[in-house]
XYZ file of N, CA and C in Angstrom:
867
model
N -31.857 -119.229 156.422
C -32.217 -117.775 156.279
C -31.515 -116.958 157.284
N -30.952 -115.878 157.015
C -30.437 -115.016 157.883
C -31.461 -114.498 159.098
N -30.933 -114.101 160.173
C -31.680 -113.743 161.436
C -31.834 -112.200 161.358
N -31.159 -111.550 160.374
C -31.025 -110.047 160.218
C -32.536 -109.682 160.116
N -33.147 -108.821 160.995
C -34.511 -108.489 160.861
C -34.770 -107.658 159.652
N -33.874 -106.886 159.242
C -34.059 -106.027 157.957
C -34.165 -106.969 156.815
N -33.300 -108.087 156.680
C -33.440 -108.930 155.710
C -34.738 -109.697 155.532
N -35.223 -110.034 156.833
C -36.581 -110.840 156.797
C -37.696 -109.949 156.392
N -37.687 -108.595 156.630
C -38.649 -107.677 156.251
C -38.930 -107.329 154.819
N -38.000 -107.630 154.046
C -37.929 -107.020 152.801
C -38.215 -108.263 151.696
N -39.124 -108.133 150.828
C -39.223 -109.200 150.015
C -39.337 -108.457 148.381
N -39.525 -109.282 147.393
C -39.660 -108.830 145.992
C -40.719 -109.671 145.419
N -41.548 -109.052 144.310
C -42.405 -109.631 143.582
C -41.798 -110.784 142.693
N -42.364 -112.030 142.850
C -41.943 -113.182 141.986
C -42.765 -113.138 140.758
N -41.910 -112.757 139.708
C -42.648 -112.794 138.409
C -41.951 -113.936 137.453
N -42.713 -114.370 136.360
C -42.444 -115.503 135.600
C -41.037 -115.614 135.158
N -40.364 -114.456 134.808
C -38.852 -114.707 134.316
C -37.927 -114.955 135.411
N -38.357 -114.898 136.575
C -37.465 -115.387 137.724
C -37.956 -116.526 138.491
N -38.953 -117.072 138.005
C -39.506 -118.255 138.677
C -38.521 -119.461 139.075
N -37.918 -119.858 137.907
C -36.846 -120.800 138.214
C -35.521 -120.440 138.757
N -35.388 -119.238 138.637
C -34.088 -118.732 139.306
C -34.208 -118.903 140.797
N -35.504 -118.496 141.199
C -35.634 -118.748 142.785
C -35.792 -120.068 143.202
N -36.472 -120.897 142.392
C -36.511 -122.243 142.685
C -35.144 -122.961 142.891
N -34.219 -122.585 142.163
C -32.966 -123.280 142.223
C -31.940 -122.650 143.082
N -32.132 -121.643 143.759
C -31.300 -120.855 144.592
C -30.909 -121.739 145.892
N -29.700 -121.657 146.195
C -29.032 -122.384 147.428
C -29.428 -121.654 148.691
N -29.267 -120.214 148.497
C -29.531 -119.333 149.616
C -30.593 -118.225 149.321
N -31.595 -118.029 150.105
C -32.489 -117.004 149.663
C -31.924 -115.675 149.754
N -32.064 -114.810 148.632
C -31.384 -113.622 148.631
C -32.402 -112.418 149.259
N -33.652 -112.861 149.520
C -34.610 -111.946 150.210
C -35.438 -112.602 151.207
N -36.176 -111.874 152.012
C -36.771 -112.654 153.134
C -38.017 -113.266 152.788
N -38.754 -112.716 151.732
C -39.949 -113.425 151.404
C -40.393 -112.855 149.893
N -41.262 -113.641 149.256
C -41.742 -113.245 147.911
C -43.256 -113.081 147.953
N -43.532 -112.283 146.953
C -45.057 -111.998 146.730
C -45.442 -112.517 145.302
N -46.613 -113.283 145.155
C -47.068 -113.539 143.717
C -48.250 -113.068 143.422
N -48.673 -112.912 142.353
C -50.250 -112.641 141.750
C -50.879 -113.928 141.747
N -51.889 -113.904 142.758
C -52.596 -115.170 143.032
C -53.158 -115.860 141.823
N -53.843 -114.953 140.967
C -54.516 -115.655 139.971
C -53.503 -116.249 138.903
N -52.290 -116.036 138.883
C -51.432 -116.900 137.919
C -51.249 -118.195 138.386
N -51.673 -118.463 139.642
C -51.302 -119.758 140.251
C -52.615 -120.558 140.615
N -53.648 -120.103 139.959
C -55.027 -120.937 140.505
C -55.038 -122.380 140.084
N -54.413 -122.727 138.937
C -54.346 -124.065 138.390
C -53.559 -124.936 139.109
N -54.071 -125.774 140.004
C -53.024 -126.710 140.730
C -52.244 -127.545 139.949
N -52.647 -127.947 138.695
C -51.913 -128.784 137.856
C -50.909 -128.141 137.006
N -50.767 -126.730 136.865
C -49.855 -125.963 136.083
C -48.444 -126.366 136.482
N -47.510 -126.148 135.474
C -45.978 -126.142 135.947
C -45.732 -125.103 136.834
N -46.261 -123.848 136.591
C -45.990 -122.743 137.424
C -46.468 -123.048 138.893
N -47.576 -123.392 139.139
C -48.064 -123.785 140.470
C -47.168 -124.737 141.185
N -46.783 -125.717 140.344
C -45.892 -126.869 141.040
C -44.503 -126.082 141.401
N -44.161 -125.338 140.472
C -42.762 -124.616 140.911
C -42.901 -123.757 142.039
N -44.045 -123.105 142.162
C -44.413 -122.030 143.365
C -44.377 -122.944 144.469
N -45.045 -124.130 144.600
C -45.035 -125.012 145.748
C -43.657 -125.269 146.120
N -42.714 -125.546 145.153
C -41.322 -125.919 145.719
C -40.700 -124.646 146.157
N -40.832 -123.527 145.619
C -40.424 -122.320 146.232
C -40.876 -122.122 147.484
N -42.128 -122.219 147.886
C -42.794 -122.113 149.227
C -42.195 -122.802 150.143
N -41.505 -123.976 149.808
C -40.801 -124.645 150.703
C -39.442 -123.898 151.472
N -39.131 -122.822 150.687
C -37.888 -122.294 151.090
C -38.122 -120.812 151.534
N -39.149 -120.195 150.947
C -39.458 -118.679 151.095
C -40.880 -118.417 151.657
N -41.146 -117.492 152.686
C -42.447 -117.168 152.878
C -43.077 -116.437 151.674
N -44.337 -116.787 151.466
C -45.165 -116.279 150.262
C -46.207 -115.386 150.651
N -46.430 -114.199 149.933
C -47.576 -113.343 150.185
C -48.272 -113.472 148.947
N -49.684 -113.677 148.910
C -50.576 -113.849 147.737
C -51.263 -112.515 147.585
N -51.005 -111.800 146.442
C -51.514 -110.603 146.238
C -52.352 -110.658 144.888
N -53.704 -110.455 144.990
C -54.768 -110.734 143.980
C -55.023 -109.314 143.293
N -55.492 -109.640 142.085
C -56.190 -108.450 141.363
C -57.459 -108.832 140.892
N -58.246 -109.814 141.251
C -59.517 -110.264 140.629
C -60.688 -110.258 141.530
N -60.576 -109.847 142.772
C -61.823 -109.805 143.667
C -62.776 -108.801 143.405
N -62.370 -107.792 142.840
C -63.335 -106.672 142.361
C -64.188 -106.288 143.377
N -63.535 -105.825 144.640
C -64.213 -105.572 145.796
C -65.183 -104.413 145.700
N -64.964 -103.508 144.701
C -65.924 -102.380 144.612
C -66.989 -102.526 143.602
N -67.197 -103.699 143.009
C -68.132 -103.833 141.844
C -69.428 -104.169 142.589
N -70.467 -103.636 141.796
C -71.926 -104.058 142.360
C -72.279 -105.468 141.979
N -71.346 -106.057 141.220
C -71.563 -107.553 140.898
C -71.394 -108.254 142.289
N -72.029 -109.381 142.428
C -71.532 -110.263 143.641
C -70.278 -110.877 143.410
N -69.855 -111.255 144.664
C -68.275 -111.891 144.560
C -68.460 -113.098 143.579
N -67.248 -113.223 142.793
C -67.228 -114.506 141.841
C -66.816 -115.601 142.809
N -67.794 -116.528 142.970
C -67.497 -117.728 143.903
C -66.417 -118.706 143.387
N -66.452 -118.790 141.988
C -65.443 -119.598 141.443
C -64.089 -119.034 141.758
N -63.994 -117.693 141.650
C -62.689 -117.254 141.753
C -62.170 -117.269 143.355
N -63.218 -116.979 144.305
C -63.016 -117.195 145.676
C -62.603 -118.343 146.118
N -63.279 -119.480 145.525
C -62.930 -120.819 145.882
C -61.545 -121.316 145.444
N -61.116 -120.751 144.230
C -59.616 -120.967 143.605
C -58.791 -120.250 144.682
N -59.018 -119.184 144.986
C -58.224 -118.423 145.915
C -58.088 -119.218 147.154
N -59.251 -119.610 147.774
C -59.129 -120.362 149.133
C -58.193 -121.703 148.973
N -58.419 -122.463 147.720
C -57.473 -123.598 147.580
C -56.198 -123.220 147.493
N -55.830 -122.033 146.930
C -54.207 -121.608 146.732
C -53.853 -121.215 148.234
N -54.696 -120.608 148.930
C -54.281 -120.233 150.378
C -54.095 -121.314 151.205
N -54.977 -122.295 151.056
C -54.919 -123.589 151.909
C -53.690 -124.235 151.628
N -53.238 -124.216 150.219
C -52.050 -125.088 149.831
C -50.799 -124.270 150.197
N -50.763 -123.008 149.986
C -49.397 -122.322 150.414
C -49.162 -121.827 151.766
N -50.369 -121.620 152.507
C -50.296 -120.964 153.786
C -49.640 -119.694 153.895
N -49.904 -118.736 153.016
C -49.122 -117.465 152.827
C -49.077 -116.533 154.070
N -48.063 -115.903 154.280
C -47.925 -114.954 155.311
C -48.895 -113.836 155.098
N -49.515 -113.520 154.136
C -50.503 -112.470 153.956
C -51.361 -112.786 152.586
N -52.630 -112.330 152.658
C -53.366 -112.347 151.419
C -53.873 -110.974 151.125
N -53.853 -110.532 150.006
C -54.232 -109.064 149.777
C -54.941 -108.779 148.411
N -55.733 -107.774 148.213
C -56.243 -107.241 147.017
C -56.479 -105.948 147.152
N -57.135 -105.202 146.153
C -57.160 -103.904 145.949
C -58.620 -103.264 146.232
N -58.568 -101.936 146.636
C -59.775 -101.187 146.912
C -60.010 -100.429 145.446
N -60.701 -101.391 144.614
C -61.062 -101.037 143.290
C -62.009 -101.918 142.681
N -62.477 -101.991 141.497
C -63.432 -102.846 140.825
C -62.847 -103.046 139.333
N -63.335 -104.214 138.986
C -62.912 -104.726 137.501
C -63.927 -105.466 136.917
N -65.138 -105.597 137.323
C -66.045 -106.588 136.596
C -67.516 -105.671 136.750
N -68.279 -105.897 135.525
C -69.706 -105.384 135.569
C -70.456 -106.481 134.854
N -71.626 -106.850 135.267
C -72.435 -107.969 134.829
C -71.722 -109.157 134.351
N -70.633 -109.285 135.184
C -69.908 -110.738 135.058
C -68.716 -110.563 133.999
N -68.832 -109.432 133.375
C -67.570 -109.174 132.264
C -66.423 -108.552 133.116
N -65.137 -109.111 132.856
C -64.017 -108.629 133.550
C -63.238 -107.688 132.597
N -62.740 -106.633 133.333
C -62.021 -105.674 132.452
C -60.451 -105.810 132.933
N -59.717 -105.413 132.133
C -58.227 -105.723 132.319
C -57.679 -104.364 132.873
N -58.340 -104.044 134.109
C -57.787 -102.784 134.888
C -58.333 -102.808 136.322
N -57.633 -102.096 137.017
C -58.209 -101.800 138.459
C -58.911 -100.441 138.489
N -60.139 -100.358 138.523
C -60.765 -99.116 138.204
C -61.222 -98.478 139.579
N -61.252 -97.150 139.622
C -61.579 -96.304 140.846
C -62.825 -96.565 141.314
N -63.162 -96.256 142.790
C -64.355 -96.458 143.229
C -64.931 -95.117 143.601
N -66.139 -94.802 143.339
C -66.742 -93.526 144.055
C -66.803 -93.595 145.471
N -66.204 -92.900 146.162
C -66.103 -92.963 147.691
C -67.351 -92.387 148.352
N -68.446 -93.099 148.253
C -69.787 -92.797 148.744
C -70.159 -93.826 149.827
N -71.247 -93.367 150.568
C -71.864 -94.345 151.502
C -72.212 -95.787 150.993
N -72.771 -95.461 149.760
C -73.330 -96.869 149.141
C -72.119 -97.812 148.715
N -71.133 -97.189 148.219
C -69.868 -97.959 147.940
C -69.162 -98.493 149.113
N -69.275 -97.823 150.250
C -68.615 -98.283 151.270
C -69.363 -99.445 151.923
N -70.588 -99.608 151.903
C -71.365 -100.710 152.194
C -70.881 -101.879 151.322
N -70.832 -101.627 150.030
C -70.695 -102.660 149.041
C -69.345 -103.226 149.424
N -68.177 -102.439 149.479
C -66.717 -102.950 149.746
C -66.691 -103.743 151.108
N -67.413 -103.174 152.031
C -67.348 -103.664 153.327
C -67.995 -105.223 153.500
N -69.117 -105.279 152.724
C -69.803 -106.565 152.616
C -68.826 -107.578 151.927
N -68.207 -107.122 150.774
C -67.416 -108.171 150.078
C -66.143 -108.453 150.784
N -65.541 -107.500 151.501
C -64.301 -107.793 152.472
C -64.654 -108.762 153.460
N -65.965 -108.614 153.992
C -66.248 -109.496 155.101
C -66.510 -110.993 154.553
N -67.219 -110.948 153.339
C -67.252 -112.337 152.817
C -66.034 -112.966 152.371
N -65.101 -112.382 151.874
C -63.794 -112.801 151.574
C -63.101 -113.451 152.956
N -63.093 -112.504 153.912
C -62.481 -112.919 155.297
C -63.185 -114.269 155.803
N -64.594 -114.135 155.704
C -65.247 -115.510 156.197
C -64.864 -116.659 155.368
N -64.802 -116.506 154.122
C -64.504 -117.849 153.259
C -63.069 -118.138 153.518
N -62.153 -117.294 153.540
C -60.734 -117.685 153.891
C -60.436 -118.166 155.234
N -61.161 -117.592 156.123
C -61.036 -117.744 157.543
C -59.729 -117.037 158.080
N -59.496 -116.010 157.521
C -58.397 -115.043 157.786
C -58.435 -113.643 157.289
N -57.555 -112.814 157.978
C -57.577 -111.571 157.512
C -57.194 -111.089 156.131
N -58.018 -110.228 155.365
C -57.488 -109.889 154.019
C -56.959 -108.528 154.192
N -55.734 -108.229 153.467
C -55.198 -106.901 153.373
C -55.695 -106.159 152.072
N -56.198 -104.876 152.329
C -56.731 -104.131 151.099
C -55.700 -103.050 150.836
N -55.478 -102.951 149.603
C -54.274 -102.088 148.995
C -55.080 -100.893 148.697
N -54.525 -99.531 149.089
C -54.969 -98.253 148.415
C -54.523 -98.355 147.010
N -55.362 -97.732 146.207
C -55.109 -97.835 144.615
C -54.211 -96.461 144.213
N -53.682 -96.542 142.916
C -53.499 -95.418 142.219
C -54.517 -95.040 141.213
N -54.874 -93.841 140.943
C -56.102 -93.467 140.178
C -55.610 -92.254 139.400
N -56.510 -91.994 138.301
C -56.268 -91.031 137.349
C -57.424 -90.190 136.982
N -58.557 -90.418 137.756
C -59.761 -89.594 137.745
C -60.487 -89.942 139.110
N -61.190 -88.890 139.490
C -62.078 -88.972 140.636
C -63.541 -88.554 140.248
N -64.390 -88.977 141.182
C -65.972 -88.667 140.817
C -66.175 -87.461 141.644
N -67.031 -86.607 140.823
C -67.628 -85.379 141.348
C -68.419 -85.471 142.787
N -69.203 -86.680 142.845
C -69.825 -86.933 144.058
C -69.265 -87.842 144.943
N -68.754 -87.481 146.076
C -68.052 -88.387 146.974
C -68.373 -88.005 148.564
N -68.558 -88.988 149.364
C -69.014 -88.572 150.805
C -67.652 -88.692 151.417
N -66.509 -89.167 150.935
C -65.315 -89.547 151.660
C -64.121 -89.195 150.792
N -63.023 -88.632 151.545
C -61.682 -88.830 150.914
C -61.235 -90.324 150.743
N -60.272 -90.616 149.888
C -59.756 -91.944 149.659
C -59.329 -92.410 151.026
N -58.563 -91.535 151.779
C -58.037 -92.063 153.074
C -59.038 -92.326 153.993
N -59.954 -91.435 154.070
C -61.219 -91.776 155.104
C -61.992 -93.027 154.590
N -62.168 -93.212 153.369
C -62.846 -94.377 153.002
C -62.212 -95.565 153.188
N -60.850 -95.631 153.053
C -59.965 -96.669 153.187
C -60.058 -97.095 154.806
N -59.949 -96.127 155.594
C -59.761 -96.324 156.999
C -61.208 -96.855 157.515
N -62.288 -96.302 156.995
C -63.702 -96.830 157.288
C -63.826 -98.246 156.994
N -63.293 -98.751 155.888
C -63.313 -100.074 155.480
C -62.635 -101.084 156.481
N -61.408 -100.517 156.850
C -60.574 -101.135 157.859
C -61.371 -101.284 159.183
N -61.852 -100.118 159.595
C -62.595 -100.284 160.914
C -63.807 -101.175 160.922
N -64.507 -101.184 159.813
C -65.917 -101.796 159.841
C -65.601 -103.311 159.678
N -64.580 -103.706 158.935
C -64.234 -105.010 158.735
C -63.293 -105.804 159.389
N -62.389 -104.975 160.029
C -61.339 -105.616 160.528
C -60.169 -106.168 159.745
N -60.248 -105.719 158.402
C -59.269 -106.144 157.509
C -57.978 -105.364 157.844
N -56.821 -105.816 157.288
C -55.468 -105.108 157.357
C -55.388 -104.214 156.120
N -54.208 -103.515 156.208
C -54.089 -102.465 154.966
C -52.614 -102.681 154.412
N -52.668 -102.947 153.036
C -51.317 -102.894 152.312
C -51.240 -101.550 151.700
N -50.253 -100.882 152.341
C -49.974 -99.529 152.201
C -49.022 -99.324 151.000
N -49.477 -98.888 149.910
C -48.650 -98.787 148.719
C -48.225 -97.225 148.681
N -46.993 -97.069 148.947
C -46.581 -95.545 148.937
C -46.405 -94.965 147.544
N -46.111 -95.664 146.752
C -45.793 -95.231 145.372
C -47.337 -94.836 144.917
N -48.345 -95.582 145.163
C -49.661 -95.199 144.792
C -50.109 -93.841 145.468
N -49.812 -93.691 146.584
C -50.155 -92.359 147.054
C -49.379 -91.095 146.444
N -48.109 -91.458 146.218
C -47.395 -90.295 145.562
C -47.814 -89.937 144.122
N -48.194 -91.111 143.553
C -48.751 -91.006 142.114
C -49.972 -90.129 142.159
N -51.016 -90.515 142.970
C -52.319 -90.056 142.993
C -52.242 -88.671 143.555
N -51.263 -88.381 144.439
C -51.172 -87.005 145.188
C -50.990 -86.038 143.874
N -50.288 -86.360 143.048
C -49.834 -85.380 141.954
C -51.093 -85.484 141.012
N -51.585 -86.535 140.649
C -52.701 -86.490 139.802
C -54.021 -85.771 140.205
N -54.280 -85.822 141.618
C -55.406 -85.251 142.184
C -55.225 -84.146 143.034
N -53.830 -83.822 143.225
C -53.537 -82.563 143.920
C -53.758 -82.526 145.551
N -53.396 -83.744 146.087
C -53.466 -83.592 147.730
C -51.998 -83.921 148.257
N -51.961 -83.601 149.465
C -50.646 -83.809 150.244
C -50.635 -85.245 150.611
N -49.424 -85.853 150.476
C -49.182 -87.165 150.842
C -49.424 -87.201 152.375
N -48.921 -86.266 153.218
C -48.853 -86.306 154.527
C -50.392 -86.253 154.933
N -51.249 -85.688 154.485
C -52.554 -85.796 154.757
C -53.181 -87.159 154.779
N -52.873 -87.872 153.777
C -53.160 -89.304 153.572
C -52.662 -90.183 154.539
N -51.360 -90.097 154.832
C -50.609 -90.936 155.586
C -51.127 -90.766 157.181
N -51.241 -89.402 157.490
C -51.681 -89.143 158.784
C -53.124 -89.763 159.153
N -53.943 -90.023 158.213
C -55.213 -90.652 158.399
C -55.122 -92.121 158.638
N -54.116 -92.781 158.343
C -54.064 -94.228 158.231
C -53.603 -94.549 159.757
N -54.301 -95.617 160.177
C -53.983 -96.259 161.387
C -52.765 -97.249 161.205
N -51.649 -96.880 161.725
C -50.478 -97.627 161.574
C -50.390 -99.003 161.942
N -51.242 -99.264 162.952
C -51.357 -100.584 163.442
C -52.100 -101.572 162.501
N -52.949 -101.034 161.572
C -53.540 -101.790 160.716
C -52.712 -102.056 159.540
N -51.449 -101.334 159.306
C -50.714 -101.545 158.011
C -49.795 -102.758 158.352
N -49.988 -103.981 157.433
C -49.457 -105.259 157.651
C -48.268 -105.322 156.565
N -48.359 -104.467 155.360
C -47.410 -104.642 154.352
C -47.288 -103.396 153.700
N -46.050 -103.098 153.139
C -45.927 -101.943 152.342
C -45.381 -102.195 151.044
N -45.904 -101.673 149.904
C -45.352 -101.577 148.501
C -44.669 -100.466 148.178
N -43.512 -100.752 147.359
C -42.681 -99.747 146.894
C -42.347 -100.075 145.390
N -42.621 -99.151 144.638
C -42.464 -99.351 142.960
C -42.216 -97.948 142.331
N -42.097 -98.209 141.006
C -41.591 -96.861 140.287
C -42.869 -96.600 139.366
N -42.804 -95.389 138.779
C -43.995 -95.005 138.055
C -43.302 -94.197 136.805
N -44.146 -93.750 135.918
C -43.808 -93.275 134.564
C -44.624 -91.984 134.504
N -43.849 -90.917 134.060
C -44.560 -89.496 133.777
C -44.819 -89.586 132.350
N -46.171 -89.064 131.932
C -46.687 -89.049 130.605
C -46.996 -87.504 130.308
N -46.599 -86.966 129.204
C -46.956 -85.679 128.780
C -48.143 -85.801 127.841
N -49.264 -85.045 128.197
C -50.340 -85.202 127.321
C -50.651 -83.871 126.891
N -51.532 -83.525 125.759
C -51.961 -82.163 125.359
C -52.609 -81.443 126.582
N -53.333 -82.303 127.372
C -54.055 -81.671 128.628
C -53.250 -81.323 129.854
N -51.830 -81.912 129.604
C -50.973 -81.742 130.965
C -50.288 -82.973 131.076
N -49.646 -83.009 132.304
C -48.791 -84.143 132.703
C -49.592 -85.063 133.571
N -49.342 -86.354 133.360
C -50.095 -87.273 134.411
C -48.981 -88.452 134.689
N -49.103 -88.707 135.958
C -48.181 -89.806 136.473
C -48.864 -91.239 136.513
N -48.286 -92.154 135.845
C -48.934 -93.518 135.632
C -48.006 -94.639 136.485
N -48.798 -95.408 137.317
C -48.245 -96.317 138.202
C -47.849 -97.622 137.323
N -46.714 -97.588 136.714
C -46.297 -98.490 135.709
C -45.693 -99.684 136.271
N -45.093 -99.488 137.406
C -44.249 -100.608 138.075
C -43.266 -101.141 137.110
N -42.563 -100.175 136.397
C -41.598 -100.493 135.272
C -40.309 -99.872 135.416
N -40.086 -99.110 136.629
C -38.884 -98.461 136.960
C -38.407 -98.545 138.413
N -37.298 -98.260 138.631
C -36.875 -98.186 140.011
C -37.673 -97.328 140.882
N -37.772 -97.453 142.305
C -38.443 -96.760 143.219
C -37.824 -95.308 142.985
N -38.701 -94.323 143.035
C -38.271 -92.823 142.938
C -37.868 -92.358 144.263
N -36.800 -91.335 144.374
C -36.294 -90.946 145.626
C -37.435 -90.187 146.440
N -38.440 -89.501 145.964
C -39.575 -89.139 146.854
C -40.364 -90.184 147.507
N -40.360 -91.369 146.809
C -41.275 -92.346 147.535
C -40.298 -93.201 148.507
N -38.900 -93.416 148.277
C -38.142 -93.761 149.217
C -38.071 -92.751 150.526
N -38.307 -91.567 150.318
C -38.393 -90.675 151.506
C -39.533 -90.902 152.193
N -40.715 -91.010 151.470
C -41.972 -91.389 152.259
C -41.664 -92.635 153.054
N -41.050 -93.636 152.533
C -40.823 -94.805 153.199
C -39.820 -94.605 154.355
N -38.733 -93.874 154.341
C -37.958 -93.626 155.532
C -38.725 -92.908 156.535
N -39.728 -92.033 156.225
C -40.417 -91.135 157.128
C -41.579 -92.078 157.925
N -42.157 -93.139 157.006
C -43.133 -93.968 157.701
C -42.349 -94.872 158.677
N -41.338 -95.577 158.287
C -40.558 -96.475 159.000
C -40.205 -95.750 160.483
N -39.545 -94.588 160.248
C -39.043 -93.815 161.450
C -40.143 -93.567 162.319
N -41.346 -93.230 161.952
C -42.396 -93.022 162.756
C -43.105 -94.108 163.287
N -43.220 -95.279 162.587
C -44.185 -96.221 162.964
C -43.424 -97.485 162.941
N -42.224 -97.755 162.467
C -41.416 -99.031 162.644
C -41.743 -99.846 161.281
N -40.917 -101.005 161.267
C -41.031 -101.823 160.130
C -42.037 -102.716 159.965
N -42.523 -102.772 158.742
C -43.459 -103.888 158.511
C -42.965 -104.612 157.204
N -43.391 -105.787 156.796
C -42.970 -106.382 155.682
C -43.244 -105.418 154.389
N -42.055 -105.325 153.753
C -41.944 -104.371 152.619
C -41.577 -105.056 151.202
N -42.408 -104.596 150.160
C -42.070 -105.251 148.828
C -41.582 -104.302 147.871
N -40.625 -104.788 147.053
C -40.303 -104.186 145.909
C -41.070 -104.817 144.696
N -41.982 -103.822 144.042
C -42.992 -104.398 143.104
C -42.500 -103.921 141.600
N -42.223 -104.896 140.663
C -41.730 -104.541 139.533
C -42.511 -105.422 138.454
N -43.395 -104.943 137.603
C -44.342 -105.728 136.927
C -44.160 -105.712 135.286
N -43.546 -104.601 134.863
C -43.381 -104.350 133.460
C -41.976 -104.058 133.243
N -41.555 -104.297 131.864
C -40.076 -104.085 131.528
C -39.226 -104.610 132.731
N -39.587 -105.960 133.154
C -38.967 -106.650 134.248
C -37.473 -106.875 134.133
N -36.555 -106.160 134.941
C -35.115 -106.168 134.865
C -34.527 -107.411 135.082
N -33.178 -107.602 134.867
C -32.351 -108.708 135.523
C -32.712 -108.790 137.011
N -32.662 -110.020 137.568
C -32.808 -110.312 138.976
C -31.924 -109.336 139.865
N -30.660 -109.142 139.340
C -29.739 -108.346 140.212
C -30.263 -106.951 140.533
N -30.903 -106.393 139.452
C -31.514 -105.099 139.455
C -32.634 -105.087 140.639
N -33.432 -106.074 140.449
C -34.519 -106.156 141.561
C -34.010 -106.352 142.828
N -32.912 -107.196 142.949
C -32.401 -107.349 144.425
C -31.701 -106.212 144.868
N -31.076 -105.259 144.024
C -30.496 -104.037 144.347
C -31.477 -103.133 144.991
N -32.623 -103.200 144.476
C -33.709 -102.180 145.219
C -34.031 -102.684 146.465
N -34.089 -104.086 146.712
C -34.376 -104.713 147.969
C -33.281 -104.329 148.981
N -32.135 -104.388 148.370
C -31.004 -103.880 149.294
C -31.128 -102.334 149.872
N -31.643 -101.583 149.070
C -31.912 -100.175 149.350
C -32.899 -100.159 150.437
N -34.039 -100.850 150.306
C -35.043 -100.875 151.445
C -34.499 -101.523 152.773
N -33.545 -102.491 152.697
C -32.861 -103.131 153.849
C -32.024 -101.950 154.423
N -31.291 -101.225 153.680
C -30.465 -100.261 154.248
C -31.170 -99.201 154.918
N -32.274 -98.703 154.401
C -33.198 -97.754 155.134
C -33.673 -98.363 156.398
N -34.044 -99.554 156.496
C -34.485 -100.233 157.774
C -33.480 -100.129 158.819
N -32.206 -100.478 158.290
C -30.957 -100.615 159.298
C -30.702 -99.258 159.853
N -30.628 -98.380 158.869
C -30.402 -96.829 159.287
C -31.413 -96.273 160.205
N -32.528 -96.556 160.030
C -33.532 -95.979 160.798
C -33.553 -96.679 162.187
N -33.277 -97.808 162.247
C -33.363 -98.684 163.709
C -32.010 -98.108 164.409
N -30.870 -97.733 163.704
C -29.674 -97.153 164.431
C -30.171 -95.743 164.971
N -30.798 -94.979 164.049
C -31.049 -93.641 164.420
C -31.974 -93.637 165.743
N -32.966 -94.478 165.662
C -33.890 -94.489 166.713
C -33.415 -94.956 168.107
N -32.503 -96.071 167.821
C -31.644 -96.478 169.042
C -30.783 -95.369 169.605
N -30.200 -94.537 168.898
C -29.287 -93.550 169.038
C -30.200 -92.470 169.958
N -31.308 -92.205 169.474
C -32.191 -91.163 170.101
C -32.549 -91.595 171.441
N -32.991 -92.966 171.403
C -33.346 -93.395 172.882
C -32.197 -93.356 173.896
N -31.039 -93.526 173.396
C -29.868 -93.577 174.277
C -29.645 -92.175 174.848
N -29.822 -91.198 174.021
C -29.649 -89.804 174.271
C -30.791 -89.227 175.116
N -32.044 -89.924 175.083
C -32.997 -89.301 175.862
C -32.989 -89.533 177.394
C-alpha cells in the first residue's frame, strides 16, 4: 500500500457488485473500505468469508444501520451480539451507526427515522450509545442524519443534540457533509452554523455522497439517495473543513444505481486531490508566515 497520506485517508463503500473485484485485486486502489455491518453478520455466508479475505488487504470500517439508537425500544441484544462478533473478527478501523431510530415494539422499519431533539430523547440515545460502547469495548462513531421533517417540540438543534451525545458518552462523530447539505435545504438552516458547533477533535470519519432533487406539488425536496456523484457544494464544504481542521478518513458513499468501479474510484481521486491541494496550501501559508 502506498505511503501517500492522501491515499490512505480516502476509502469507498464496499458494495456487493464490487465484492469479488476487490478480493482479486493485486494492488489496493484506495486506502480503506467501509461495509454495512448487517450484510456480514452470518459468519458462514459466502459474503462474510469473502470479506474476511478482503480484510487481509484493506483496513475495514463497519457502518451499521440497525442499532436504532433513538428508539424507545431496548437495544436488540441479538443484533448487538452479532455486531460484536463481526467486530472481533475483522478488528475494523472504525464502528459507526446513525443518530436515528428504526424500530418500535420490536418491529423494524426499512428507514432511518428522525429523532425529536428533546431532553428525554437525549437520555435515551446516550444510554444506548454507552451500552454499545461497553459491549464492544471500543468507541462508537455516531453519524448525523439527513431528514425531511422536524418535530415542533425540540429542546435542541440537531447540531447541539449531536454535540451533547458526543460529550456525554465520549463517542466519536461520523460527519456526513452531504447529509448536512441536504438537511440545510429541507429545513432552512445554514451549513456553517451546523459545522461551527461540531467539535473537530471528535470527528473521526467523513462521508461524502450524492443526492437527488425531487419536485413535489408542495415544493422541492432534496433526498439523500447516495445514487449520484458528490455535488460541487458538498465538495466545497469538504475543502473548507479539511483546510480548517485537517484530514480524517473520508468515504465516498454510493448505495443506489451503483456505477462501474472506475466511476467510484474517480470520486475517490477527487477527494485525494483536495487533500493534497489543501496540504500544499497550508504548507505554503506556514512558510509565508
